[in-house]
PDB file of C-alpha atoms in Angstrom:
ATOM      1  CA  MET A 200       8.621  72.756 -71.712  1.00  0.00           C
ATOM      2  CA  LYS A 201       5.926  71.477 -69.384  1.00  0.00           C
ATOM      3  CA  LYS A 202       7.386  67.993 -69.577  1.00  0.00           C
ATOM      4  CA  LEU A 203      10.819  69.312 -68.627  1.00  0.00           C
ATOM      5  CA  ILE A 204       9.470  71.192 -65.615  1.00  0.00           C
ATOM      6  CA  ILE A 205       7.465  68.154 -64.520  1.00  0.00           C
ATOM      7  CA  GLY A 206      10.523  65.941 -64.943  1.00  0.00           C
ATOM      8  CA  LEU A 207      12.700  68.301 -62.878  1.00  0.00           C
ATOM      9  CA  ALA A 208      10.033  68.525 -60.171  1.00  0.00           C
ATOM     10  CA  PHE A 209       9.806  64.733 -60.053  1.00  0.00           C
ATOM     11  CA  LEU A 210      13.588  64.463 -59.835  1.00  0.00           C
ATOM     12  CA  LEU A 211      13.747  66.976 -56.973  1.00  0.00           C
ATOM     13  CA  LEU A 212      10.951  65.154 -55.202  1.00  0.00           C
ATOM     14  CA  PHE A 213      12.719  61.799 -55.631  1.00  0.00           C
ATOM     15  CA  VAL A 214      16.040  63.152 -54.388  1.00  0.00           C
ATOM     16  CA  SER A 215      14.428  64.804 -51.372  1.00  0.00           C
ATOM     17  CA  ILE A 216      12.470  61.621 -50.526  1.00  0.00           C
ATOM     18  CA  THR A 217      15.527  59.325 -50.781  1.00  0.00           C
ATOM     19  CA  PRO A 218      17.010  59.183 -47.309  1.00  0.00           C
ATOM     20  CA  ARG A 219      20.710  59.617 -46.781  1.00  0.00           C
ATOM     21  CA  ALA A 220      20.861  56.306 -44.938  1.00  0.00           C
ATOM     22  CA  THR A 221      20.134  54.351 -48.127  1.00  0.00           C
ATOM     23  CA  LEU A 222      22.930  56.143 -49.925  1.00  0.00           C
ATOM     24  CA  ALA A 223      25.322  55.198 -47.145  1.00  0.00           C
ATOM     25  CA  GLN A 224      24.042  51.638 -47.306  1.00  0.00           C
ATOM     26  CA  ASN A 225      24.613  51.554 -51.040  1.00  0.00           C
ATOM     27  CA  ARG A 226      28.164  52.771 -50.572  1.00  0.00           C
ATOM     28  CA  GLN A 227      28.761  50.137 -47.914  1.00  0.00           C
ATOM     29  CA  GLU A 228      27.360  47.418 -50.186  1.00  0.00           C
ATOM     30  CA  ILE A 229      29.650  48.553 -52.981  1.00  0.00           C
ATOM     31  CA  LYS A 230      32.667  48.371 -50.652  1.00  0.00           C
ATOM     32  CA  GLU A 231      31.653  44.874 -49.562  1.00  0.00           C
ATOM     33  CA  GLN A 232      31.281  43.792 -53.183  1.00  0.00           C
ATOM     34  CA  LYS A 233      34.757  45.118 -53.974  1.00  0.00           C
ATOM     35  CA  VAL A 234      36.224  43.207 -51.032  1.00  0.00           C
ATOM     36  CA  ALA A 235      34.448  40.029 -52.148  1.00  0.00           C
ATOM     37  CA  LEU A 236      35.724  40.554 -55.684  1.00  0.00           C
ATOM     38  CA  ASP A 237      39.287  41.014 -54.432  1.00  0.00           C
ATOM     39  CA  GLN A 238      38.989  37.785 -52.454  1.00  0.00           C
ATOM     40  CA  LYS A 239      37.794  35.922 -55.546  1.00  0.00           C
ATOM     41  CA  ARG A 240      40.703  37.352 -57.514  1.00  0.00           C
ATOM     42  CA  GLN A 241      43.141  36.236 -54.848  1.00  0.00           C
ATOM     43  CA  GLU A 242      41.655  32.744 -54.904  1.00  0.00           C
ATOM     44  CA  LYS A 243      41.993  32.565 -58.678  1.00  0.00           C
ATOM     45  CA  ILE A 244      45.567  33.832 -58.534  1.00  0.00           C
ATOM     46  CA  THR A 245      46.363  31.237 -55.880  1.00  0.00           C
ATOM     47  CA  ILE A 246      44.887  28.441 -57.989  1.00  0.00           C
ATOM     48  CA  PHE A 247      46.836  29.644 -61.041  1.00  0.00           C
ATOM     49  CA  PHE A 248      50.053  29.845 -59.027  1.00  0.00           C
ATOM     50  CA  GLU A 249      49.612  26.360 -57.579  1.00  0.00           C
ATOM     51  CA  ARG A 250      48.921  24.875 -61.005  1.00  0.00           C
ATOM     52  CA  MET A 251      51.940  26.509 -62.550  1.00  0.00           C
ATOM     53  CA  THR A 252      54.301  25.569 -59.728  1.00  0.00           C
ATOM     54  CA  ASN A 253      53.066  21.970 -59.876  1.00  0.00           C
ATOM     55  CA  LYS A 254      53.627  21.981 -63.625  1.00  0.00           C
ATOM     56  CA  TYR A 255      57.165  23.316 -63.261  1.00  0.00           C
ATOM     57  CA  GLU A 256      57.994  20.956 -60.405  1.00  0.00           C
ATOM     58  CA  THR A 257      56.969  17.974 -62.530  1.00  0.00           C
ATOM     59  CA  ALA A 258      59.089  19.356 -65.370  1.00  0.00           C
ATOM     60  CA  ILE A 259      62.020  19.545 -62.957  1.00  0.00           C
ATOM     61  CA  LEU A 260      61.445  15.926 -61.962  1.00  0.00           C
ATOM     62  CA  ARG A 261      61.448  14.894 -65.617  1.00  0.00           C
ATOM     63  CA  LEU A 262      64.660  16.823 -66.247  1.00  0.00           C
ATOM     64  CA  GLU A 263      66.293  15.229 -63.203  1.00  0.00           C
ATOM     65  CA  LYS A 264      65.299  11.814 -64.499  1.00  0.00           C
ATOM     66  CA  LEU A 265      66.772  12.689 -67.882  1.00  0.00           C
ATOM     67  CA  ILE A 266      70.013  13.814 -66.219  1.00  0.00           C
ATOM     68  CA  THR A 267      70.329  10.532 -64.320  1.00  0.00           C
ATOM     69  CA  ARG A 268      69.736   8.575 -67.521  1.00  0.00           C
ATOM     70  CA  ILE A 269      72.401  10.604 -69.309  1.00  0.00           C
ATOM     71  CA  GLU A 270      74.803  10.067 -66.408  1.00  0.00           C
ATOM     72  CA  THR A 271      74.253   6.309 -66.449  1.00  0.00           C
ATOM     73  CA  ARG A 272      74.867   6.280 -70.181  1.00  0.00           C
ATOM     74  CA  ILE A 273      78.088   8.230 -69.694  1.00  0.00           C
ATOM     75  CA  GLU A 274      79.224   5.817 -66.988  1.00  0.00           C
ATOM     76  CA  GLU A 275      78.406   2.781 -69.141  1.00  0.00           C
ATOM     77  CA  GLU A 276      80.273   4.171 -72.124  1.00  0.00           C
ATOM     78  CA  ASP A 277      83.258   5.529 -70.121  1.00  0.00           C
ATOM     79  CA  ILE A 278      82.902   8.985 -71.617  1.00  0.00           C
ATOM     80  CA  GLU A 279      84.052  12.209 -70.019  1.00  0.00           C
ATOM     81  CA  THR A 280      81.188  14.215 -68.512  1.00  0.00           C
ATOM     82  CA  PRO A 281      80.290  17.089 -70.862  1.00  0.00           C
ATOM     83  CA  ASN A 282      80.298  20.650 -69.550  1.00  0.00           C
ATOM     84  CA  GLU A 283      76.704  21.103 -70.706  1.00  0.00           C
ATOM     85  CA  LEU A 284      75.572  18.395 -68.305  1.00  0.00           C
ATOM     86  CA  THR A 285      77.224  19.980 -65.282  1.00  0.00           C
ATOM     87  CA  GLU A 286      75.873  23.375 -66.328  1.00  0.00           C
ATOM     88  CA  ALA A 287      72.362  21.928 -66.663  1.00  0.00           C
ATOM     89  CA  LYS A 288      72.612  20.348 -63.206  1.00  0.00           C
ATOM     90  CA  LYS A 289      73.689  23.658 -61.642  1.00  0.00           C
ATOM     91  CA  ARG A 290      70.941  25.595 -63.376  1.00  0.00           C
ATOM     92  CA  LEU A 291      68.355  23.004 -62.371  1.00  0.00           C
ATOM     93  CA  ILE A 292      69.342  23.329 -58.726  1.00  0.00           C
ATOM     94  CA  MET A 293      69.105  27.122 -58.979  1.00  0.00           C
ATOM     95  CA  THR A 294      65.679  26.845 -60.603  1.00  0.00           C
ATOM     96  CA  LYS A 295      64.445  24.579 -57.807  1.00  0.00           C
ATOM     97  CA  SER A 296      65.565  27.139 -55.252  1.00  0.00           C
ATOM     98  CA  LYS A 297      63.849  29.916 -57.241  1.00  0.00           C
ATOM     99  CA  ILE A 298      60.563  28.030 -57.097  1.00  0.00           C
ATOM    100  CA  GLU A 299      60.872  27.610 -53.351  1.00  0.00           C
ATOM    101  CA  THR A 300      61.623  31.312 -52.826  1.00  0.00           C
ATOM    102  CA  ILE A 301      58.743  32.300 -55.104  1.00  0.00           C
ATOM    103  CA  LYS A 302      56.398  30.148 -53.037  1.00  0.00           C
ATOM    104  CA  ILE A 303      57.469  32.044 -49.931  1.00  0.00           C
ATOM    105  CA  ASP A 304      57.243  35.408 -51.678  1.00  0.00           C
ATOM    106  CA  PHE A 305      53.825  34.549 -53.064  1.00  0.00           C
ATOM    107  CA  GLU A 306      52.296  34.302 -49.619  1.00  0.00           C
ATOM    108  CA  THR A 307      53.646  37.731 -48.685  1.00  0.00           C
ATOM    109  CA  MET A 308      52.436  39.210 -51.972  1.00  0.00           C
ATOM    110  CA  LEU A 309      48.898  37.982 -51.309  1.00  0.00           C
ATOM    111  CA  ILE A 310      48.774  39.798 -48.001  1.00  0.00           C
ATOM    112  CA  SER A 311      49.405  43.101 -49.782  1.00  0.00           C
ATOM    113  CA  ASN A 312      45.717  43.261 -50.904  1.00  0.00           C
ATOM    114  CA  LYS A 313      46.644  44.310 -54.430  1.00  0.00           C
ATOM    115  CA  PRO A 314      45.727  41.296 -56.578  1.00  0.00           C
ATOM    116  CA  LYS A 315      46.517  42.954 -59.902  1.00  0.00           C
ATOM    117  CA  GLU A 316      50.083  43.717 -58.890  1.00  0.00           C
ATOM    118  CA  VAL A 317      50.424  40.292 -57.321  1.00  0.00           C
ATOM    119  CA  PHE A 318      49.284  38.633 -60.528  1.00  0.00           C
ATOM    120  CA  LYS A 319      51.743  40.653 -62.600  1.00  0.00           C
ATOM    121  CA  ASN A 320      54.632  39.761 -60.305  1.00  0.00           C
ATOM    122  CA  VAL A 321      53.706  36.093 -60.159  1.00  0.00           C
ATOM    123  CA  GLY A 322      53.341  35.888 -63.916  1.00  0.00           C
ATOM    124  CA  LYS A 323      56.692  37.573 -64.436  1.00  0.00           C
ATOM    125  CA  GLU A 324      58.494  35.220 -62.048  1.00  0.00           C
ATOM    126  CA  LEU A 325      56.853  32.138 -63.521  1.00  0.00           C
ATOM    127  CA  ARG A 326      57.813  33.185 -67.055  1.00  0.00           C
ATOM    128  CA  LEU A 327      61.427  33.503 -65.918  1.00  0.00           C
ATOM    129  CA  ILE A 328      61.326  30.008 -64.463  1.00  0.00           C
ATOM    130  CA  LYS A 329      59.787  28.661 -67.651  1.00  0.00           C
ATOM    131  CA  SER A 330      62.512  30.183 -69.807  1.00  0.00           C
ATOM    132  CA  GLU A 331      65.135  28.726 -67.471  1.00  0.00           C
ATOM    133  CA  LEU A 332      63.597  25.255 -67.744  1.00  0.00           C
ATOM    134  CA  VAL A 333      63.545  25.543 -71.534  1.00  0.00           C
ATOM    135  CA  ALA A 334      67.220  26.533 -71.524  1.00  0.00           C
ATOM    136  CA  ILE A 335      68.094  23.562 -69.300  1.00  0.00           C
ATOM    137  CA  HIS A 336      66.230  21.246 -71.644  1.00  0.00           C
ATOM    138  CA  LYS A 337      68.167  22.634 -74.614  1.00  0.00           C
ATOM    139  CA  LEU A 338      71.427  21.978 -72.786  1.00  0.00           C
ATOM    140  CA  LEU A 339      70.420  18.390 -72.127  1.00  0.00           C
ATOM    141  CA  VAL A 340      69.351  17.864 -75.722  1.00  0.00           C
ATOM    142  CA  SER A 341      72.718  19.144 -76.948  1.00  0.00           C
ATOM    143  CA  THR A 342      74.455  16.845 -74.442  1.00  0.00           C
ATOM    144  CA  ILE A 343      72.542  13.861 -75.746  1.00  0.00           C
ATOM    145  CA  GLY A 344      73.498  14.815 -79.282  1.00  0.00           C
ATOM    146  CA  ASP A 345      77.143  15.125 -78.294  1.00  0.00           C
ATOM    147  CA  ILE A 346      77.399  11.751 -76.578  1.00  0.00           C
ATOM    148  CA  LYS A 347      75.143   9.774 -78.870  1.00  0.00           C
ATOM    149  CA  GLY A 348      77.855   8.497 -81.187  1.00  0.00           C
ATOM    150  CA  LEU A 349      80.919   8.790 -78.951  1.00  0.00           C
ATOM    151  CA  GLY A 350      80.532   5.673 -76.826  1.00  0.00           C
ATOM    152  CA  LYS A 351      82.090   2.241 -77.338  1.00  0.00           C
ATOM    153  CA  ARG A 352      79.937  -0.197 -79.229  1.00  0.00           C
ATOM    154  CA  LYS A 353      79.707  -3.750 -77.926  1.00  0.00           C
TER     155      LYS A 353
END
């Protein structure tokens, strides 16, 4: 019982000695740490976004190169252009425009000061672009399979 009373007296003494200014300083330091943490999060989100957009832009370049190779093969073989190829070209153009709009939207999302929501939105949009690129690739693969044996042999 004595120990409890001594402990409570020490606690009251400590609380009464601690000035209110240090508590306010502690709160201010915590706010500053949160702001610094949010800035670090935004930097990491920006780095992630740049990496992913670069990755998808290079994938688009590879798909465009594949489309031109398919087109030259079609021209050499005098084959009618498959519908899958025109569909893939249209979807690729739409995907390029999506990436450009997402880049613009990304800058506005960063200003909102809510990095968690920004990250969720960015991730969602990038997953949609990825699925679109995969679908375009499947179309091109089916086009290659369709024209592979149809051409004239020399």
